[in-house]
Coordinates of C-alpha atoms in Angstrom, one line a residue:
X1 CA -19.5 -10.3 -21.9
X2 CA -17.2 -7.2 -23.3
X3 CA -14.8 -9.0 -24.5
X4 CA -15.5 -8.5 -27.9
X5 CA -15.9 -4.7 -27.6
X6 CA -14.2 -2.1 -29.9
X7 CA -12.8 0.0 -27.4
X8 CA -14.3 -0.8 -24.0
X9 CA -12.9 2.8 -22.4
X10 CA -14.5 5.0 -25.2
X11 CA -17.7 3.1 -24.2
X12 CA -17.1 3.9 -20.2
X13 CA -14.6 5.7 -20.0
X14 CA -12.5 5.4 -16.7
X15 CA -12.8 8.7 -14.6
X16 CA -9.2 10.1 -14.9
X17 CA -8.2 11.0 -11.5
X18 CA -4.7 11.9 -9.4
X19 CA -2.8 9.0 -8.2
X20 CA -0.7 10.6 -5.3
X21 CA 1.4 7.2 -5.2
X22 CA 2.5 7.1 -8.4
X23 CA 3.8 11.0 -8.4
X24 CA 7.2 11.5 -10.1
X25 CA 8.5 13.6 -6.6
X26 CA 7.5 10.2 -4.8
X27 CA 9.8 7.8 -7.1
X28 CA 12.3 10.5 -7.1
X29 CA 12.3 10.5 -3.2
X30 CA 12.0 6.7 -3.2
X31 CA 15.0 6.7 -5.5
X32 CA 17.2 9.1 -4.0
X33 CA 16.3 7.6 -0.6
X34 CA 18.0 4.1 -2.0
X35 CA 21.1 5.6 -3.5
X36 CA 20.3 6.5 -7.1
X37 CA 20.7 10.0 -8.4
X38 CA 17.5 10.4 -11.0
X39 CA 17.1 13.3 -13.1
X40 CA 15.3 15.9 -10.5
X41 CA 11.8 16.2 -11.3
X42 CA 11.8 19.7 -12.4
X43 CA 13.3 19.2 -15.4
X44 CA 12.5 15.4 -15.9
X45 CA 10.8 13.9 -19.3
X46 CA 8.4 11.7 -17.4
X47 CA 6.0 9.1 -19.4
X48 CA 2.6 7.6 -18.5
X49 CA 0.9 4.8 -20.2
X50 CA -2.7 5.0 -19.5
X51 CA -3.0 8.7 -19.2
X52 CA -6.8 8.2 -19.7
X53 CA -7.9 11.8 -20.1
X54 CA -5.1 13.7 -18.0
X55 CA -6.5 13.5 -14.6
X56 CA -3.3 12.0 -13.3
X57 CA -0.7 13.9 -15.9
X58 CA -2.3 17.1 -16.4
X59 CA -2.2 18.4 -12.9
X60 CA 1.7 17.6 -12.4
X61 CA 2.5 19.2 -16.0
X62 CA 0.9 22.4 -14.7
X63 CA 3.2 22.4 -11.6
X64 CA 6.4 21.3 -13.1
X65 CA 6.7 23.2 -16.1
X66 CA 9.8 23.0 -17.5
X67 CA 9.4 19.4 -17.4
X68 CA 8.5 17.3 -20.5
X69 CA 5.1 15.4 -20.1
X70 CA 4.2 12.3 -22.3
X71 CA 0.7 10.3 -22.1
X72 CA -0.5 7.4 -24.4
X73 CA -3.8 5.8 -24.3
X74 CA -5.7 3.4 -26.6
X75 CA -9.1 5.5 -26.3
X76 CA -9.4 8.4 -28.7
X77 CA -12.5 9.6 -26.6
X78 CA -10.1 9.9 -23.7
X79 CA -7.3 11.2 -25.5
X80 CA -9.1 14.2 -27.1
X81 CA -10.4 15.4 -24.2
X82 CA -7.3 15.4 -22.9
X83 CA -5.9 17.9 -25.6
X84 CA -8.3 19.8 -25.2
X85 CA -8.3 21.0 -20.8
X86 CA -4.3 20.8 -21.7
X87 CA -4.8 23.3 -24.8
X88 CA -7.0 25.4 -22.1
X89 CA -4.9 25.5 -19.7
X90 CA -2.0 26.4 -21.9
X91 CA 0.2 23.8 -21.2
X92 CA 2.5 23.6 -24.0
X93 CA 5.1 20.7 -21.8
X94 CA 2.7 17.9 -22.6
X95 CA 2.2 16.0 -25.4
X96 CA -0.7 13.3 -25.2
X97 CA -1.0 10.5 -28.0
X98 CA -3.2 8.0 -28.9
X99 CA -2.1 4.5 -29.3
X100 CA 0.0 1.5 -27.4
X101 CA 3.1 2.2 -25.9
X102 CA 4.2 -0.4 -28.0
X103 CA 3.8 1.8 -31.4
X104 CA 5.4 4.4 -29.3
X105 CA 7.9 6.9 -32.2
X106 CA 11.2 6.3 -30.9
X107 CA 12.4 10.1 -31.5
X108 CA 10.3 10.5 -28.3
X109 CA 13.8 9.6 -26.9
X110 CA 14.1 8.1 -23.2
X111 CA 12.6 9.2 -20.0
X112 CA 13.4 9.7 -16.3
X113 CA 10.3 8.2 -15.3
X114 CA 7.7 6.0 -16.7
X115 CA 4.7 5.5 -14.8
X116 CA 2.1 2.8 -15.2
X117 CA -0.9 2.9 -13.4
X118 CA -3.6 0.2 -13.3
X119 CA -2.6 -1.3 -16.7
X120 CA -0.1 -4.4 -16.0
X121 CA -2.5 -6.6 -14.8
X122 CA -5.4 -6.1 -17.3
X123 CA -3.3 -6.8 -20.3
X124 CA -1.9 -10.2 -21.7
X125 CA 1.6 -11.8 -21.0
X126 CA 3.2 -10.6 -24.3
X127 CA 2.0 -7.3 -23.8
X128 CA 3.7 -7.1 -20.0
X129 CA 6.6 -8.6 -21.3
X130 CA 6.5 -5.7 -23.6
X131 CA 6.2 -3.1 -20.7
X132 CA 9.0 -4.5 -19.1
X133 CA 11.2 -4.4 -22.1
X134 CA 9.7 -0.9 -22.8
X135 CA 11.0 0.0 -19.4
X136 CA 14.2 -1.6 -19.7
X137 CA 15.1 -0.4 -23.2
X138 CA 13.4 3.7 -22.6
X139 CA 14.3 4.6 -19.2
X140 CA 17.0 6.9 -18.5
X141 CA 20.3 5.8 -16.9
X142 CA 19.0 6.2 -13.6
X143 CA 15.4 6.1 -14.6
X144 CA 12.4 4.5 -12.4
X145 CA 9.4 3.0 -13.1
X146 CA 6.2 2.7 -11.7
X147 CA 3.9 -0.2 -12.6
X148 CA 0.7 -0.9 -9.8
X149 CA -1.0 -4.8 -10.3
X150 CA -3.1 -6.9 -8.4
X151 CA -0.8 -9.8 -6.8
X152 CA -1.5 -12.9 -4.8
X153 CA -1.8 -14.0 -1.7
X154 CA -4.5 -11.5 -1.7
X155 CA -6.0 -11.8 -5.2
X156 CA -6.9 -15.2 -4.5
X157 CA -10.4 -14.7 -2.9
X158 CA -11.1 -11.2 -5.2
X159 CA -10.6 -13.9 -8.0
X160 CA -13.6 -16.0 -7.3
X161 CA -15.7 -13.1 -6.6
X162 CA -14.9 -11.7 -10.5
X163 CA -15.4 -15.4 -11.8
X164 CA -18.6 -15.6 -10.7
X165 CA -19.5 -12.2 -12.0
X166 CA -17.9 -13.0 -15.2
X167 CA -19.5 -16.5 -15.5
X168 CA -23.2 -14.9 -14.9
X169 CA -22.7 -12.6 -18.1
X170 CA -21.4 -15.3 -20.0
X171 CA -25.1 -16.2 -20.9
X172 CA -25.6 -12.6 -22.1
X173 CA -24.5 -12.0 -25.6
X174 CA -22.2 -8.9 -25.6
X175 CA -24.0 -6.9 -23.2
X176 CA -23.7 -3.4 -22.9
X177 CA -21.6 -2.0 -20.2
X178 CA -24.2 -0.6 -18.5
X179 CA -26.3 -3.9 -18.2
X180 CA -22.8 -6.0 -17.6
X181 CA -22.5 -3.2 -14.2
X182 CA -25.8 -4.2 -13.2
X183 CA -26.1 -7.6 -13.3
X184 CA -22.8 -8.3 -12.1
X185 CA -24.0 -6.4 -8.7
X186 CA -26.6 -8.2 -8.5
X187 CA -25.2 -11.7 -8.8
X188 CA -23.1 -10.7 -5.9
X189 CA -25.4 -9.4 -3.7
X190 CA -27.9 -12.9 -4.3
X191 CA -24.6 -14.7 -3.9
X192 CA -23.9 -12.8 -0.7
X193 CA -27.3 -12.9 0.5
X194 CA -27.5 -16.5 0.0
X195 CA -24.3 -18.5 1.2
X196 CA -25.9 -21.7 3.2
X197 CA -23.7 -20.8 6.4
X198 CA -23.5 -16.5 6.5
X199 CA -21.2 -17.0 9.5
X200 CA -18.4 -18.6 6.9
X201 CA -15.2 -17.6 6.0
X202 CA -17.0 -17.4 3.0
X203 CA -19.8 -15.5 3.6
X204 CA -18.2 -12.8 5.6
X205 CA -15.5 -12.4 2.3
X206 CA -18.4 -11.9 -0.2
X207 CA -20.4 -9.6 1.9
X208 CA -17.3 -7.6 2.6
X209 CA -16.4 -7.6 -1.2
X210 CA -20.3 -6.7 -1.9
X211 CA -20.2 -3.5 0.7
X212 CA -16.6 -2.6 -0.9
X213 CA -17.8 -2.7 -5.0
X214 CA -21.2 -1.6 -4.1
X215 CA -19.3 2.1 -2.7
X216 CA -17.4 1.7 -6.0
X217 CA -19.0 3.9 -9.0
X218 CA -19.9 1.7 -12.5
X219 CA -16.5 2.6 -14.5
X220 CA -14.6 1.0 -11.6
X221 CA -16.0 -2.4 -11.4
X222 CA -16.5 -3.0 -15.4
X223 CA -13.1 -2.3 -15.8
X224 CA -10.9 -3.6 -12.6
X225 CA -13.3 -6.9 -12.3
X226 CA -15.1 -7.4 -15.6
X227 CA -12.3 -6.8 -17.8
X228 CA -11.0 -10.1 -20.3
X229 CA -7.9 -9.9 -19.0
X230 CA -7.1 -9.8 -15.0
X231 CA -3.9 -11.3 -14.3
X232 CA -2.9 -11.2 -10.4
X233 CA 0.9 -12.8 -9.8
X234 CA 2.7 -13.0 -6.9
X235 CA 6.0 -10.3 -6.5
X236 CA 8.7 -13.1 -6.9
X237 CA 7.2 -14.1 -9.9
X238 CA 6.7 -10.2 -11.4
X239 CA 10.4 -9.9 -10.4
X240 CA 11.5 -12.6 -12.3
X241 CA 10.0 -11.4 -15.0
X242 CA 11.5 -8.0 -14.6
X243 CA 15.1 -9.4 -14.4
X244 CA 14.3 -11.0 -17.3
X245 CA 15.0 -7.5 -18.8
X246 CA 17.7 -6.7 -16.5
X247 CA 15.7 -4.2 -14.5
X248 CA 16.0 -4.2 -10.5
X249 CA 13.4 -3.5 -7.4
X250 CA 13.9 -0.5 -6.5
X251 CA 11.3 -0.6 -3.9
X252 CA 7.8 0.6 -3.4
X253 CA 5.7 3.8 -3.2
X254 CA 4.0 2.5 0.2
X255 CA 7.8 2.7 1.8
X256 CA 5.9 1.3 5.2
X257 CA 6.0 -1.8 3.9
X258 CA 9.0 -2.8 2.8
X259 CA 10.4 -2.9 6.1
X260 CA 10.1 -5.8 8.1
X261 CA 10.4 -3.6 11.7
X262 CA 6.8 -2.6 11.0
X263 CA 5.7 -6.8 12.4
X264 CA 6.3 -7.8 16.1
X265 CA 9.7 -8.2 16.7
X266 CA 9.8 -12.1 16.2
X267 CA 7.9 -11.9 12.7
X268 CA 10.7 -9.5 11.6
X269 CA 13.3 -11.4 13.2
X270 CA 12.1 -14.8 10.9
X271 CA 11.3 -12.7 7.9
X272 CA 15.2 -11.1 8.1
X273 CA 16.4 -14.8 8.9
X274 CA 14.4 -16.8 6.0
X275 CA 15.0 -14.5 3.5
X276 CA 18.6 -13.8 1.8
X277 CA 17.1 -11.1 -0.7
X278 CA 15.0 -8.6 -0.6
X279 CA 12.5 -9.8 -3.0
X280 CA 12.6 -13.3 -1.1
X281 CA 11.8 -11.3 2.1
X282 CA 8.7 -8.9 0.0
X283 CA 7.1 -12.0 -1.0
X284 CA 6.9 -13.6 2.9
X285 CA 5.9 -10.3 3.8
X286 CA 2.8 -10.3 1.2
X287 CA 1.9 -13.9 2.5
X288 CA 1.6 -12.4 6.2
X289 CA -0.5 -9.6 4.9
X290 CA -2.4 -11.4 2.5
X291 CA -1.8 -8.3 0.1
X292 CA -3.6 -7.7 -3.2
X293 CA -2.4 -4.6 -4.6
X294 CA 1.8 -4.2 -5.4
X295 CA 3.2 -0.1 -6.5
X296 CA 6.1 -1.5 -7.4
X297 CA 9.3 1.3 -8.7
X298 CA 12.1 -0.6 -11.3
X299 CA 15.4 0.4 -12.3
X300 CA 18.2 -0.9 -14.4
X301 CA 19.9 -4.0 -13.1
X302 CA 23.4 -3.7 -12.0
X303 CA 23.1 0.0 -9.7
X304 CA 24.3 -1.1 -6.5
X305 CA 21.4 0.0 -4.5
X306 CA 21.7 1.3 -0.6
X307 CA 19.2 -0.3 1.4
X308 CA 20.4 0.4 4.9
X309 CA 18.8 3.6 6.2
X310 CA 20.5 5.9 8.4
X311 CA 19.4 9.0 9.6
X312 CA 21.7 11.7 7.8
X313 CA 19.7 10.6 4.9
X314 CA 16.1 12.9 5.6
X315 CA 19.0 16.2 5.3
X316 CA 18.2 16.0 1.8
X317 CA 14.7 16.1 1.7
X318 CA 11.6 18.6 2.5
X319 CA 9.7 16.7 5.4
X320 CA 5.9 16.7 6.5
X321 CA 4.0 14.7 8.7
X322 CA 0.3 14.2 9.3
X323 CA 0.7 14.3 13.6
X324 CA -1.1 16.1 15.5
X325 CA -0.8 16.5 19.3
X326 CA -3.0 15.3 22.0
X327 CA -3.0 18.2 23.8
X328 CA -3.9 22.1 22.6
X329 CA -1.1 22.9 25.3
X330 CA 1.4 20.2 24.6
X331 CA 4.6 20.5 27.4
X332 CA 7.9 21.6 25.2
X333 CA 10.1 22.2 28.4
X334 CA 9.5 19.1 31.1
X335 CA 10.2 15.9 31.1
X336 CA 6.2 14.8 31.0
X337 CA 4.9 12.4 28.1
X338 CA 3.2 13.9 25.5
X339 CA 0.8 12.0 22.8
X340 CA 0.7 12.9 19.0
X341 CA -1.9 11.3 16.7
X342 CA -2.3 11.1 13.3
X343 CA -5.7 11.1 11.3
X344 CA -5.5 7.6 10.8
X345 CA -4.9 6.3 14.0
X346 CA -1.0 6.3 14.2
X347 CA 0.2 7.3 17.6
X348 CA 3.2 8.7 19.3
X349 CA 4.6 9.1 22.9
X350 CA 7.8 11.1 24.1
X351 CA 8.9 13.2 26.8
X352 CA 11.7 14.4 24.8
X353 CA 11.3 18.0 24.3
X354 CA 13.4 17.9 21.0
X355 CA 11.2 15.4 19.5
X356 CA 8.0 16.8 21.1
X357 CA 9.0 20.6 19.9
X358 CA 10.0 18.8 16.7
X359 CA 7.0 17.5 16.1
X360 CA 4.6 20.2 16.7
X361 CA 6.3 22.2 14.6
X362 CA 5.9 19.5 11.5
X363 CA 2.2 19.9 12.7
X364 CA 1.7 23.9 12.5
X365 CA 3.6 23.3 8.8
X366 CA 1.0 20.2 7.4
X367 CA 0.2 19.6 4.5
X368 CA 3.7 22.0 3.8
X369 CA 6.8 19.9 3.7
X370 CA 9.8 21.9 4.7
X371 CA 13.6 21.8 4.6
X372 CA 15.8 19.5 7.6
X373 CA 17.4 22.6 8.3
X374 CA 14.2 24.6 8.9
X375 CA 12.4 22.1 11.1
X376 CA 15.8 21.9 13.1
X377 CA 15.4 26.1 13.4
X378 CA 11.7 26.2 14.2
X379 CA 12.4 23.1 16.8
X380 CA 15.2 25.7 18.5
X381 CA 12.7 28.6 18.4
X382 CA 10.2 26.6 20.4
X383 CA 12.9 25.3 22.3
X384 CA 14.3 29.0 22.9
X385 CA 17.7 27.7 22.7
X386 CA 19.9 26.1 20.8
X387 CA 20.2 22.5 20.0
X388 CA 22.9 20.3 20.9
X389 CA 24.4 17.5 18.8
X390 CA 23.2 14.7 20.7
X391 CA 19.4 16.5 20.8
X392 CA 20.0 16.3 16.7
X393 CA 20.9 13.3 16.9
X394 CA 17.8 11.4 18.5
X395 CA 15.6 13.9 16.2
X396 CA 17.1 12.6 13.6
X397 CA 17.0 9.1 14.7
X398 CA 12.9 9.4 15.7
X399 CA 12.5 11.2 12.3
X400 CA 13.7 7.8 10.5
X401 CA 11.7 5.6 12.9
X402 CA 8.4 7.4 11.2
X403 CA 9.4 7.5 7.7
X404 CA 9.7 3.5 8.0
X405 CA 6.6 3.3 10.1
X406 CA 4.8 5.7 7.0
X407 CA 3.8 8.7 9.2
X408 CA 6.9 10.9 7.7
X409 CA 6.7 12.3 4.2
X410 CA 10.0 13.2 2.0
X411 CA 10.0 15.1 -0.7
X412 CA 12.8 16.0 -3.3
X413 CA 11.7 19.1 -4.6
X414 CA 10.2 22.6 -2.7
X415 CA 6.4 22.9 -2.1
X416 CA 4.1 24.5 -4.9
X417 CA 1.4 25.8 -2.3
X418 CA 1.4 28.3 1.1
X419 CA -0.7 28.3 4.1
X420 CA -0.8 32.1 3.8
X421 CA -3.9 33.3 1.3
X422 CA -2.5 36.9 0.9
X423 CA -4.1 40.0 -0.5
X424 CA -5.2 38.0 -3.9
X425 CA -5.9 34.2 -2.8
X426 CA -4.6 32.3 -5.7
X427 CA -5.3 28.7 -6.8
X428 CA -3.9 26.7 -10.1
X429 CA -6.4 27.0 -13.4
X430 CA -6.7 23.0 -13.3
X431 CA -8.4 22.8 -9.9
X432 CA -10.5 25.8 -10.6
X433 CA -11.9 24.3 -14.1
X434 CA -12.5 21.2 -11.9
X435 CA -14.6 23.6 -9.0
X436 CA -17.2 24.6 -12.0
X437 CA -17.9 21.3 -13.1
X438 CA -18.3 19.7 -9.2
X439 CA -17.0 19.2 -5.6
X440 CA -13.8 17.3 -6.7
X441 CA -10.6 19.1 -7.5
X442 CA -6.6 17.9 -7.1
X443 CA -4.3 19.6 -5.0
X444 CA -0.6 20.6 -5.5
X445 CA 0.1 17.2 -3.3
X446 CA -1.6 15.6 -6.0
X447 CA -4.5 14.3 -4.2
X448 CA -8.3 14.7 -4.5
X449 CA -10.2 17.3 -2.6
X450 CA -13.8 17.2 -1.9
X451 CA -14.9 20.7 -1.6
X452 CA -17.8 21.8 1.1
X453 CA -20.7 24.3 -1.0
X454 CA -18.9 27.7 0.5
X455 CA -15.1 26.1 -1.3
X456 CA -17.2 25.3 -4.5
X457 CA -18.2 29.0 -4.8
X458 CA -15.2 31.1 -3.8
X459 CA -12.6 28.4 -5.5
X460 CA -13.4 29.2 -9.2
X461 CA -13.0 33.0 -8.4
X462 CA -9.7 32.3 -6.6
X463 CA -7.6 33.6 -9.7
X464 CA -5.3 36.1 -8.3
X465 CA -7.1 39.1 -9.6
X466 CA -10.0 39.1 -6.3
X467 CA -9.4 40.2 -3.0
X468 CA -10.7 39.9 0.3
X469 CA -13.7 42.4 -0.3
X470 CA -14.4 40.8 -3.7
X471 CA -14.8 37.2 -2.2
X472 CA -17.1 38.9 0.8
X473 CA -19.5 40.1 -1.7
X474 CA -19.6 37.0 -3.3
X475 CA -20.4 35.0 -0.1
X476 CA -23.1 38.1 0.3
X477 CA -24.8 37.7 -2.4
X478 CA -25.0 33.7 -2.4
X479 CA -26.7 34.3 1.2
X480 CA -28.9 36.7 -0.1
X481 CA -30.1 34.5 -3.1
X482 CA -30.0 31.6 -0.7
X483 CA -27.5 29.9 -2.9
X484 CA -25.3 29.4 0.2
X485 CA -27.3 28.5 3.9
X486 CA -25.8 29.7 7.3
X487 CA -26.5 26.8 10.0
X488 CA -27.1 27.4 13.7
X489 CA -28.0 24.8 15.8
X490 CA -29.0 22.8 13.2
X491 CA -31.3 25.5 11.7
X492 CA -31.3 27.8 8.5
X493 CA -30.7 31.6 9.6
X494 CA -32.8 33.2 8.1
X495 CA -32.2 37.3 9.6
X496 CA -29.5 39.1 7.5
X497 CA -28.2 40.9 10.3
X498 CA -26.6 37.6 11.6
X499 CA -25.3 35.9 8.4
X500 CA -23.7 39.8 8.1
X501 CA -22.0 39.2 10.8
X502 CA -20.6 35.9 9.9
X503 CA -18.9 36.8 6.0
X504 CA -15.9 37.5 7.6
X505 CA -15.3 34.5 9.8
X506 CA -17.0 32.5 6.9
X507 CA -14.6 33.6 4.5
X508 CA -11.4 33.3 6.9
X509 CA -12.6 30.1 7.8
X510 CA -13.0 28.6 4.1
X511 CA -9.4 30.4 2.9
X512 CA -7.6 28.3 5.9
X513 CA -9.5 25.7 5.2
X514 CA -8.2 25.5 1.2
X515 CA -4.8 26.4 2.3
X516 CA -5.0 23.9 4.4
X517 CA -6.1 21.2 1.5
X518 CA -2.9 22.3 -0.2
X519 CA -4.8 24.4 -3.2
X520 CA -3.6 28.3 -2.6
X521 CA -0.9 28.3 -4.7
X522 CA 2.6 30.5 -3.8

């Protein structure tokens, strides 16, 4: 089994991706939202343990630059290629080091924000104590952290799944990682295959765990399930430990879920009645959902924190929201219901044309968050009037009902991209080094992208320097060479006179469509 490996991540090394949760805009907003006043993001000293290679830093370095970026990691292999895409892309705010946290020079100073992303849980007790105290002893006055970890109820079931995975290589004698991958998937699918009764409980958890690791690349399982160390807890009892060190819950990345309103009426009613704190009331809420997975945001103890919402609050924030309405036409002006929908099944009914102007115009805006005071004036201009206080008023009050239900973003600080290409389409240097190496670039919401073939040609050339006709002898010369294929009915075309006809569209089409994924930037 790898226990006994040197350095298990310079071996496999974990792909170093964007986590959009653990964002310092997103614990700033989370913050702000619960009556701290953290240092604004822009110029913030923000630390990550576990930077890996960058893929999470790097990117938000590159669009806050006058803030101060620090990443430790144990893996020298990770750490040095790292330096090197930062050294490219000439970002001289970062700072990445190899090491522990622990062994961390203390003329680093404090930090606003400390983020710690997939690490608690797959290192020993004295080393999270240490985190903890790390936190406690480096944050800024009004610092937050973020620490993710696996937690129980959920945890409970994943844990026999690993077990048995981890008892099969026991009889191997320090495999490689490559070999430890591959017969760990294949203990679980002949353990999955072979349950007495496949209509069990049982049964149906395994195969669902098999279909979820088996869409999960090699890096992923060796290290999140084959690991030594894999230590779920439940919230109450990472909370204890965190008071331990005199640092508070602040609350969680997910906000959906800390609010008890998002059960039936009567769950919530219990929950509220049961519980006399909030982390009593968390914990209840993660035995009704069976949860597995905690981003949890810490601050110093002793902060009175404000936990009842109220809608004045979202003034001081951008906004955006993923709705969508029903209806290409949707009724502004009458009193008839209209339905908005979000890409992941969240719905909406009102025939109140404040909200319903309110929220198509957060629609024609996504992915852009924009100011309280500008939704309000592009609701009026759809409106054609003026709105009165009590029409402000139920906005507002709608607005909070989906932030707590999670289909209404906030951010503290002012959008990085544009819907609007321009003359000279422009996207940042770290997603267009990412385009030449594959399909999989972050954008300025910090997210992954997954390009289609005509955005993995025209992205890398999307420097500020090319214009329109540039980019449509580009697409012309990759249908030419048959680099690029046009499609018609399922068919290649093959006559030039029709794919001619099409650069144009083809090329307006795939500039909205990257605007759209939040990659031109202003």
């Amino acid at each position: 089994m790898p226990d006994n490996l040197p350095n298990a991540y310079d071996l496999m090394p974990y792909e170093s991706l964007p986590f959009p949760q653990s964002q310092p805009d997103r614990l700033a907003a989370v913050a702000a939202l619960f009556g701290l006043e953290p240092t604004p993001v822009e110029r913030g000293r923000i630390l990550e343990i576990g930077c890996a290679s960058g893929g999470n830093l790097l990117p938000l370095a590159a669009r806050y630059p006058h803030a101060e970026w620090v990443g430790v990691d144990l893996s020298a292999v990770q750490i040095a290629a790292g330096r090197e895409l930062a050294a490219a892309a000439g970002l001289a705010n970062v700072q990445l080091v190899e090491g522990s946290f622990t062994t961390l020079p203390d003329d680093l100073g404090s930090f606003d924000y400390v983020i710690a992303h997939g690490i608690f849980s797959w290192i020993d007790d004295t080393l999270q104590q240490a985190m903890l105290r790390f936190c406690a002893e480096r944050l800024a006055p009004q610092g937050v952290a973020y620490i993710s970890y696996n937690t129980y109820p959920g945890w409970r079931m994943r844990g026999i799944v690993r077990d048995m995975m981890r008892y099969h290589l026991s009889s191997f004698d320090n495999p490689s990682p490559a070999l430890a991958v591959q017969q760990a998937r294949a203990m679980l699918q002949f353990a999955a295959g072979h349950i007495p009764d496949p209509d069990s409980p049982y049964a149906r958890h395994l195969q669902a765990e098999m279909s979820t690791l088996a869409a999960q690349p090699d890096y992923y399982l060796f290290h999140d399930h084959l690991e030594a160390e894999n230590r779920p807890l439940y919230f109450h009892e990472f909370m204890a430990q965190a008071a331990g060190v005199s640092l508070q819950y602040l609350g969680e990345t997910e906000l959906s879920t800390m609010f008890a309103s998002n059960f039936p009426a009567e769950v919530a009613e219990t929950v509220l009645r049961i519980a006399p704190d909030i982390v009593r009331a968390e914990q209840y809420m993660d035995f009704l959902r069976n949860r597995m997975f905690r981003q949890t945001l810490l601050c110093h103890g002793g902060y009175p924190l404000r936990r009842a919402l109220t809608p004045d609050l979202l003034q001081r924030f951008h906004l955006a929201s993923p709705f969508r309405p029903d209806s290409a036409t949707p009724d502004l002006f009458g009193s008839s219901v209209e339905g908005f929908h979000t890409p992941t099944g969240a719905t909406l009914s009102s025939e109140v044309p404040v909200v319903k102007a309110a929220l198509v115009a957060l629609a024609a805006h996504w992915p852009l968050p924009i100011t309280y005071p500008s939704l309000l004036a592009d609701t009026a201009a759809r409106l054609l009037r003026p709105l009165g206080g009590t029409e402000e008023a139920t906005l507002a009050e709608i607005l909070l009902r989906t932030l707590v239900a999670g289909v209404l973003e906030i951010w503290t600080t002012p959008p990085t991209f544009t819907l609007q290409p321009g003359k000279l389409p422009m996207v940042a240097f770290l997603a267009r080094k990412m385009a030449r190496r594959g399909a999989r670039v972050t954008n300025e919401r910090h997210e992954t992208v997954l390009l289609d073939p005509v955005g993995c040609e025209l992205l890398p050339l999307l420097d500020g320097t090319h214009g329109r006709e540039d980019l449509l002898g580009v697409l012309r010369h990759d249908f030419r060479s048959g680099r690029l294929v046009l499609q018609q009915e399922g068919a290649p075309v093959q006559e030039e006179a029709v794919w001619e006809a099409q650069l144009a569209p083809t090329l307006d089409a795939a500039l909205d469509k990257l605007a759209r994924s939040a990659l031109l930037i202003a």
